[in-house]
XYZ file of C-alpha atoms in Angstrom:
543
model
C 158.954 58.557 61.996
C 159.592 61.757 62.706
C 156.872 63.870 65.272
C 156.016 67.893 65.317
C 156.686 68.479 68.834
C 154.807 70.763 70.420
C 157.143 74.295 70.778
C 157.158 75.428 74.203
C 156.775 79.323 74.436
C 159.589 80.351 76.786
C 158.588 82.997 79.677
C 160.449 85.765 80.822
C 162.723 85.074 83.844
C 161.620 87.103 86.954
C 163.478 90.013 87.890
C 163.778 91.243 91.709
C 161.595 92.815 93.699
C 159.597 92.901 90.805
C 155.242 92.705 90.725
C 153.513 92.129 87.403
C 150.207 93.905 86.937
C 147.366 92.714 84.607
C 143.447 94.480 83.551
C 141.030 92.041 83.127
C 137.636 93.882 81.222
C 134.256 93.501 79.751
C 133.487 91.653 77.064
C 131.567 95.103 75.521
C 134.070 96.865 73.676
C 132.097 99.925 74.671
C 132.467 99.498 78.602
C 136.110 98.717 78.050
C 136.741 102.260 76.213
C 134.814 104.611 78.404
C 136.260 102.913 81.245
C 139.866 103.185 80.180
C 140.900 106.412 81.702
C 139.564 105.750 85.227
C 141.211 101.902 84.777
C 144.356 103.938 83.878
C 144.613 106.490 87.332
C 143.666 103.094 89.517
C 146.871 101.667 88.097
C 149.168 104.542 88.587
C 147.606 104.473 92.107
C 148.634 101.195 92.967
C 151.932 101.284 91.135
C 153.229 104.469 93.056
C 152.510 102.324 96.507
C 154.599 99.696 95.244
C 157.377 101.097 93.897
C 157.296 103.902 97.241
C 158.408 99.974 98.755
C 161.586 99.824 96.791
C 159.593 97.523 94.016
C 158.641 97.932 90.692
C 155.359 97.081 88.485
C 155.489 95.026 84.570
C 152.376 95.632 82.913
C 152.193 92.153 81.313
C 150.764 93.740 78.211
C 150.215 96.837 76.524
C 147.633 99.054 75.336
C 145.880 97.561 72.136
C 146.516 100.354 69.284
C 143.505 99.424 67.673
C 140.970 100.017 70.773
C 142.876 102.077 72.709
C 142.249 100.166 75.646
C 144.503 98.251 77.770
C 142.040 95.277 79.217
C 142.057 91.758 78.347
C 138.804 91.913 76.973
C 138.863 88.316 76.182
C 139.537 84.609 77.050
C 141.750 83.883 74.601
C 143.193 87.033 75.350
C 143.343 86.172 78.894
C 145.428 82.706 77.879
C 148.170 84.318 75.449
C 148.728 87.402 78.051
C 149.562 84.914 80.825
C 152.106 82.533 78.091
C 154.643 86.421 79.154
C 153.966 86.288 82.654
C 156.652 84.171 84.869
C 154.750 81.608 86.896
C 156.142 82.549 90.176
C 155.893 86.354 89.715
C 153.679 88.200 92.675
C 150.800 89.219 90.518
C 148.472 92.415 90.414
C 144.987 91.838 88.660
C 143.717 95.864 89.167
C 139.923 95.968 89.033
C 138.119 99.944 87.933
C 135.149 98.588 86.090
C 133.031 95.428 85.927
C 135.018 92.134 84.609
C 133.952 89.265 83.479
C 136.503 86.734 85.718
C 136.307 83.960 83.311
C 139.403 86.421 81.089
C 142.361 85.323 83.937
C 140.640 82.369 85.401
C 142.704 79.930 83.074
C 145.921 81.621 84.103
C 145.206 82.385 87.655
C 144.584 79.202 87.737
C 147.865 77.593 87.465
C 149.382 80.613 88.064
C 151.742 79.983 91.222
C 153.253 83.369 92.405
C 150.771 85.305 95.150
C 148.178 87.061 93.787
C 146.323 90.245 94.690
C 143.295 91.538 93.372
C 142.886 95.898 93.964
C 140.213 97.904 93.349
C 139.383 101.687 93.965
C 136.906 102.752 96.425
C 134.449 104.141 94.268
C 130.965 104.344 92.593
C 131.397 105.923 89.372
C 132.619 102.532 87.756
C 131.706 99.468 89.282
C 134.935 97.884 90.141
C 134.161 96.858 93.568
C 131.765 94.674 91.744
C 134.369 93.255 89.603
C 136.396 92.708 92.549
C 134.016 91.202 94.405
C 132.924 88.695 91.515
C 136.425 87.839 90.848
C 137.623 87.237 94.238
C 134.450 84.747 94.217
C 134.949 82.850 91.582
C 138.738 82.496 92.677
C 137.250 81.137 96.151
C 134.873 78.670 94.168
C 138.091 77.629 92.173
C 140.512 77.060 95.268
C 143.104 79.198 93.994
C 145.076 81.358 97.398
C 145.058 85.285 96.648
C 144.925 88.052 98.767
C 142.261 91.453 98.298
C 142.520 95.116 99.624
C 140.829 98.424 97.743
C 141.865 102.218 98.844
C 139.528 105.554 97.934
C 142.704 107.329 96.801
C 145.739 104.504 97.464
C 147.414 106.937 99.602
C 145.949 106.174 103.132
C 148.415 104.322 105.818
C 145.961 100.882 105.772
C 146.322 100.190 101.727
C 150.259 101.177 102.472
C 150.297 98.863 104.902
C 148.524 95.776 103.103
C 150.339 96.257 100.240
C 153.895 95.690 102.860
C 152.629 92.714 103.931
C 151.444 91.421 100.737
C 155.124 92.078 99.285
C 156.650 91.189 102.159
C 154.814 88.119 103.211
C 152.838 86.966 100.350
C 149.377 87.831 101.859
C 146.906 90.492 103.258
C 145.389 88.962 106.931
C 141.639 90.772 107.080
C 139.662 90.456 110.617
C 137.322 87.775 110.451
C 135.906 88.294 113.892
C 132.060 89.010 112.934
C 131.862 85.892 111.036
C 130.847 82.572 113.163
C 129.103 79.434 112.416
C 125.878 78.623 113.383
C 125.562 77.574 116.335
C 123.118 75.176 118.169
C 119.759 77.048 117.331
C 117.460 77.703 119.987
C 113.964 75.191 119.945
C 111.141 76.714 118.745
C 108.810 77.181 116.081
C 111.382 78.893 113.395
C 113.881 76.089 114.161
C 110.818 73.576 113.547
C 109.739 75.515 110.478
C 112.760 75.647 108.788
C 113.516 72.074 109.156
C 109.828 71.141 108.148
C 110.664 73.114 105.315
C 113.768 71.862 103.950
C 112.606 68.353 104.214
C 109.698 69.268 102.169
C 112.030 70.665 99.236
C 114.725 67.386 99.724
C 111.304 65.095 99.318
C 109.753 66.878 96.659
C 112.490 68.585 94.993
C 112.163 72.349 92.834
C 113.029 73.053 89.438
C 115.604 76.188 88.049
C 114.718 77.472 84.673
C 118.461 78.642 83.156
C 117.957 80.554 80.352
C 121.671 79.988 79.049
C 124.410 79.465 81.896
C 126.658 81.853 82.879
C 126.443 85.319 82.825
C 129.219 88.556 82.434
C 132.460 85.649 83.140
C 130.713 85.072 86.354
C 131.900 81.396 87.091
C 131.136 82.007 90.605
C 127.111 82.744 89.670
C 127.166 78.804 87.625
C 126.686 75.463 90.837
C 127.065 72.366 89.277
C 124.015 69.877 89.797
C 126.746 67.871 92.306
C 125.994 70.546 94.711
C 122.851 71.758 93.936
C 120.702 68.456 93.713
C 121.510 67.171 96.841
C 119.649 70.406 98.740
C 116.661 69.421 96.337
C 117.126 71.827 93.758
C 117.847 70.897 89.723
C 117.543 72.611 86.730
C 115.995 73.063 83.638
C 118.578 74.100 80.938
C 116.503 76.678 78.745
C 117.862 78.851 75.458
C 117.003 82.814 75.992
C 116.268 81.858 71.746
C 113.176 80.047 73.047
C 112.430 83.678 75.227
C 112.603 85.593 72.229
C 110.708 83.213 69.925
C 108.107 83.119 72.902
C 108.311 87.190 72.846
C 107.338 87.066 69.679
C 103.864 84.925 69.854
C 102.609 87.486 72.520
C 99.845 90.006 71.202
C 100.485 93.771 71.019
C 96.850 93.903 73.281
C 98.549 91.332 75.593
C 101.810 93.718 76.542
C 99.728 97.168 76.375
C 98.011 95.463 79.044
C 100.952 95.224 81.059
C 102.273 98.597 80.847
C 98.358 100.177 81.522
C 97.965 97.829 84.666
C 101.575 99.684 85.753
C 99.959 103.202 84.706
C 97.024 102.291 87.050
C 99.380 101.637 89.830
C 100.780 104.885 89.552
C 104.163 104.362 87.967
C 105.403 106.511 85.754
C 108.277 106.678 82.867
C 110.532 109.110 81.737
C 109.837 108.390 77.494
C 111.719 109.931 74.714
C 111.792 109.004 70.919
C 115.306 108.024 70.200
C 115.529 104.659 70.372
C 119.776 105.400 70.748
C 119.831 107.089 73.650
C 115.934 107.163 75.165
C 113.132 104.855 76.995
C 110.233 104.186 73.739
C 106.661 103.100 73.697
C 108.135 100.376 71.142
C 111.444 99.233 73.649
C 108.419 99.058 76.936
C 106.052 97.126 74.719
C 108.945 94.635 74.102
C 109.706 94.121 77.720
C 105.697 93.559 78.615
C 106.433 90.238 76.013
C 109.513 89.277 77.596
C 107.594 89.521 81.007
C 104.416 87.485 79.604
C 106.817 85.491 77.573
C 108.799 83.983 81.069
C 105.630 83.531 82.712
C 104.642 80.963 80.043
C 107.703 79.429 79.962
C 107.972 79.278 83.333
C 104.601 77.588 83.381
C 105.172 75.191 80.794
C 108.019 73.545 82.622
C 106.617 73.878 86.262
C 109.827 75.844 87.124
C 109.829 77.137 90.690
C 112.105 80.243 90.021
C 113.492 81.470 86.835
C 117.020 83.228 85.529
C 117.163 85.590 82.165
C 121.073 85.693 81.188
C 120.634 88.691 78.912
C 124.027 89.621 78.842
C 125.255 88.726 76.630
C 123.274 86.397 74.740
C 119.895 89.472 74.324
C 121.289 92.467 74.648
C 121.614 92.962 70.950
C 118.188 91.492 70.209
C 115.707 92.942 72.834
C 115.552 95.494 75.457
C 116.667 94.746 79.060
C 115.295 92.362 80.985
C 115.098 94.550 84.724
C 111.879 95.873 84.355
C 110.547 91.944 83.893
C 112.530 90.749 86.073
C 111.349 93.514 89.166
C 107.689 92.518 88.037
C 108.584 88.633 88.600
C 109.971 89.180 91.700
C 106.706 90.657 92.955
C 104.108 89.741 94.482
C 101.763 92.480 93.572
C 102.268 92.364 89.953
C 99.855 92.424 85.998
C 97.974 89.339 85.596
C 99.281 87.292 82.940
C 97.323 84.034 81.013
C 98.083 81.416 79.067
C 98.761 81.479 75.696
C 94.449 80.496 75.355
C 93.583 82.934 77.795
C 91.775 80.369 80.300
C 94.243 80.714 82.998
C 95.944 83.278 85.251
C 99.660 81.914 85.999
C 101.041 81.929 88.744
C 98.185 84.167 90.009
C 98.625 86.066 93.346
C 102.397 85.009 93.967
C 105.934 86.382 92.855
C 107.623 83.917 90.880
C 111.436 84.209 91.950
C 113.773 85.559 89.672
C 117.905 85.170 89.510
C 118.988 87.792 88.193
C 121.708 87.250 85.439
C 121.292 83.612 86.589
C 123.152 83.634 89.116
C 122.637 80.573 90.751
C 123.300 81.047 94.156
C 120.836 83.808 94.244
C 118.619 80.454 92.679
C 119.181 79.039 95.564
C 118.656 82.227 97.973
C 115.872 83.472 96.514
C 114.073 80.103 96.200
C 114.359 79.645 100.516
C 113.788 82.750 100.957
C 110.291 82.495 99.503
C 109.573 79.717 100.870
C 110.626 80.693 104.522
C 108.977 84.125 104.063
C 105.055 83.067 102.703
C 105.483 80.330 105.260
C 105.954 82.761 107.636
C 102.567 85.226 106.281
C 105.617 87.371 105.184
C 105.505 89.338 101.764
C 108.598 87.131 100.260
C 108.963 89.656 97.335
C 113.216 89.777 97.315
C 116.236 90.849 94.748
C 119.793 90.739 94.961
C 121.957 93.786 94.712
C 125.360 94.871 93.322
C 128.012 95.727 96.194
C 128.533 98.965 94.534
C 130.321 101.087 97.090
C 129.455 103.511 100.380
C 130.298 106.377 102.386
C 129.934 107.432 105.881
C 127.306 109.386 106.528
C 126.382 111.126 109.831
C 128.296 108.824 112.090
C 127.373 105.603 109.877
C 129.081 103.912 107.192
C 125.928 103.862 104.806
C 126.379 101.206 101.641
C 125.032 101.953 97.993
C 123.434 98.713 97.116
C 122.168 98.914 93.390
C 120.883 96.712 90.710
C 120.343 97.671 87.580
C 116.857 97.488 87.974
C 115.037 94.458 89.098
C 113.826 95.653 92.663
C 110.231 94.549 93.109
C 108.014 97.620 93.220
C 107.300 96.647 97.218
C 110.650 97.665 98.064
C 110.382 100.901 96.885
C 107.106 101.577 98.747
C 104.501 100.117 96.148
C 104.679 101.260 91.983
C 103.895 104.943 92.624
C 107.100 105.431 93.874
C 108.806 103.648 90.555
C 110.167 105.406 87.929
C 111.602 103.980 84.489
C 114.253 105.222 83.325
C 116.144 104.250 79.758
C 118.885 102.049 80.462
C 122.176 103.027 79.667
C 123.332 102.946 76.127
C 126.786 101.442 77.194
C 125.731 98.658 78.770
C 122.382 98.330 77.348
C 122.500 98.945 73.763
C 118.549 97.978 72.867
C 117.454 100.326 75.640
C 114.280 99.387 78.158
C 113.535 100.571 81.181
C 114.735 100.448 84.835
C 112.405 100.361 87.804
C 114.072 103.215 89.580
C 113.793 104.932 92.559
C 114.799 104.597 96.320
C 114.373 101.498 98.673
C 112.037 102.255 101.868
C 113.236 102.643 105.226
C 113.274 99.248 107.274
C 114.717 96.148 108.899
C 116.241 93.614 105.866
C 117.606 89.983 105.887
C 120.700 89.829 103.616
C 122.594 86.890 102.311
C 124.637 85.426 99.874
C 125.230 81.647 98.770
C 128.392 80.747 97.540
C 131.034 77.785 97.021
C 134.217 77.644 98.992
C 136.130 74.280 99.876
C 133.567 72.388 97.201
C 130.982 73.060 99.258
C 127.780 74.882 99.460
C 127.846 77.618 101.628
C 125.344 80.871 102.899
C 126.557 84.090 104.810
C 124.032 85.547 106.325
C 123.752 89.022 107.793
C 121.608 91.462 109.020
C 121.146 95.491 107.889
C 118.590 98.049 107.972
C 117.748 100.229 105.381
C 118.163 103.837 106.248
C 116.472 106.859 104.925
C 118.974 109.834 103.853
C 117.844 113.492 102.643
C 117.126 113.615 99.365
C 120.015 115.354 98.100
C 122.622 113.108 100.011
C 120.215 110.482 98.422
C 120.454 111.764 95.005
C 124.429 112.956 95.238
C 124.656 108.857 95.553
C 122.755 108.276 92.850
C 124.605 110.836 89.972
C 128.797 108.925 91.851
C 126.821 105.468 90.953
C 123.965 105.072 87.971
C 121.113 107.264 88.812
C 118.985 104.894 86.460
C 119.571 102.352 88.603
C 117.405 101.893 92.163
C 119.319 102.553 95.119
C 119.592 101.127 98.772
C 120.792 103.110 101.608
C 121.981 100.195 103.595
C 123.354 100.028 107.191
C 124.971 97.068 107.720
C 124.854 95.367 111.897
C 127.650 94.435 113.614
C 130.107 94.774 110.531
C 132.675 97.095 109.576
C 133.200 98.327 105.614
C 136.266 96.644 105.210
C 134.947 93.418 107.337
C 132.802 93.182 104.670
C 134.824 93.271 101.651
C 137.594 91.192 102.669
C 134.728 88.252 103.790
C 132.173 88.513 100.779
C 132.790 86.016 98.187
C 130.178 87.563 95.645
C 129.458 90.785 93.559
C 125.532 90.123 94.569
C 124.100 90.428 98.009
C 119.920 89.253 98.046
C 117.841 91.382 100.206
C 114.403 90.627 102.096
C 112.156 93.317 103.917
C 110.290 92.042 107.476
C 108.217 93.977 109.352
C 109.911 95.387 112.249
C 113.569 94.013 113.807
C 112.028 91.022 115.999
C 110.046 89.364 112.784
C 113.499 90.221 111.120
C 115.293 87.964 113.423
C 112.743 85.666 113.546
C 112.944 84.821 109.794
C 116.595 84.892 109.676
C 116.613 82.194 112.620
C 113.406 80.181 110.110
C 115.987 80.563 106.754
C 119.461 79.524 108.720
C 117.350 76.581 109.910
C 116.031 75.276 106.523
C 119.782 75.661 104.990
C 121.353 73.907 108.028
C 118.977 71.065 107.252
C 119.621 70.946 103.750
C 123.567 70.237 104.290
C 124.520 74.062 103.105
C 126.902 75.541 105.682
C 125.626 78.230 107.437
C 128.496 81.510 108.714
C 126.728 84.597 110.624
C 128.001 87.706 110.258
C 128.109 90.783 112.415
C 125.565 91.609 114.473
C 122.857 88.733 114.732
C 120.268 87.443 116.871
C 121.193 83.888 116.760
């Protein structure tokens, strides 16, 4: 009998002193096309730094003449590209834009050579966000890697890192700012955190996941085997159900949401061109989504809810950011059951985990319970770790998210302005919740998976008030339509943070003053610790 044995792909032999380079891209071709020139500049800078050391760089695939760019734009393409890379080759993943980690994760899992992720430290394209997302995904997957970043790839620190990687296959970063949670001091905060953990373990909670796995974020998916032991269970839902529910919301119900926002002082930058401007029709659809999400949360008894949006809804409905910010706000417009007899979740925020990031879901749920138990405003949001620069002797981070901040973070709804989402990423439009986060003390954190277990990094920061012209410069250097938080981290340098952080997101919640922030952080750490989540204290934390 004759059998058809598979033909094995012959991979090229690895030439001496040669590194291979790949570029993971977006699934949205409009983003790949728009970001390609920046990517080319990053690759040129990285290649020059490697060549100065007597090595050469081989790009693993060329520019597609049909699309005009050289990004890996799908998981299938990633599989094919890796067939042309020697498995033991030193491999550079150069990142200048947001990238979908799952495009390259399969190839990285089986790669045996040293892996280096590199990004440009710039704000115009979210390369840093993409780098941190891929790093978090590889950390979860147990893939060994090194990472580095630079403004222009000519500084000595970057050159030294490249030299170390070529010589040893690794780059060592300073981790002296990270410590394990010590034995917590006896007190009300410790006991509160433990009691809240015991309540969660006994009564349990449900998070509503409206389509898992947003934008390739493998790091944002937490398996049931890790969630269930801490008392959290998933209700797996579909965005098609959300869209269907939106169609049942009447014009009058939707318009009442908009009227509430106007009465609270929120303004909107309106136009008539559906392609490039924010319109009344787009806003009405966003108000429908807000009510529909609350009704679904009520139907299933959800403790938190997450809407994927990208990719599933982006061609059907305006952006989910305005509804998400409303959900995350204690002060929000009333919405009612289908028969109008009950106000849904009256007087409280309904934690929303943007981009169905389940690390955010766990964090938001814990934060909401701790802050409410302490009598604090529990409104919290994730931010993209976007970029930053020194100002007046301090490194000030630009934290941004595409619009889902609570109104309270901006100082009230009268400080919020709705701008149209950019057409490259959001073809159906919709409003952001634009503004500048108010100055104040914040607790920041990130839940992630490492070594097969849930961990959380907790750190402190201050949102600072910069001169208007400096804040506007920072907004113009990134996405001026998005809300911004100018954040100074306590006891953590730029490079320490970048080397340590295991995700593209950081969770942020305010406290009225530094002393209260420290107490709330202690209670939060105690709750996580009692749940069995490994707690890491990052920077200057008063515990």
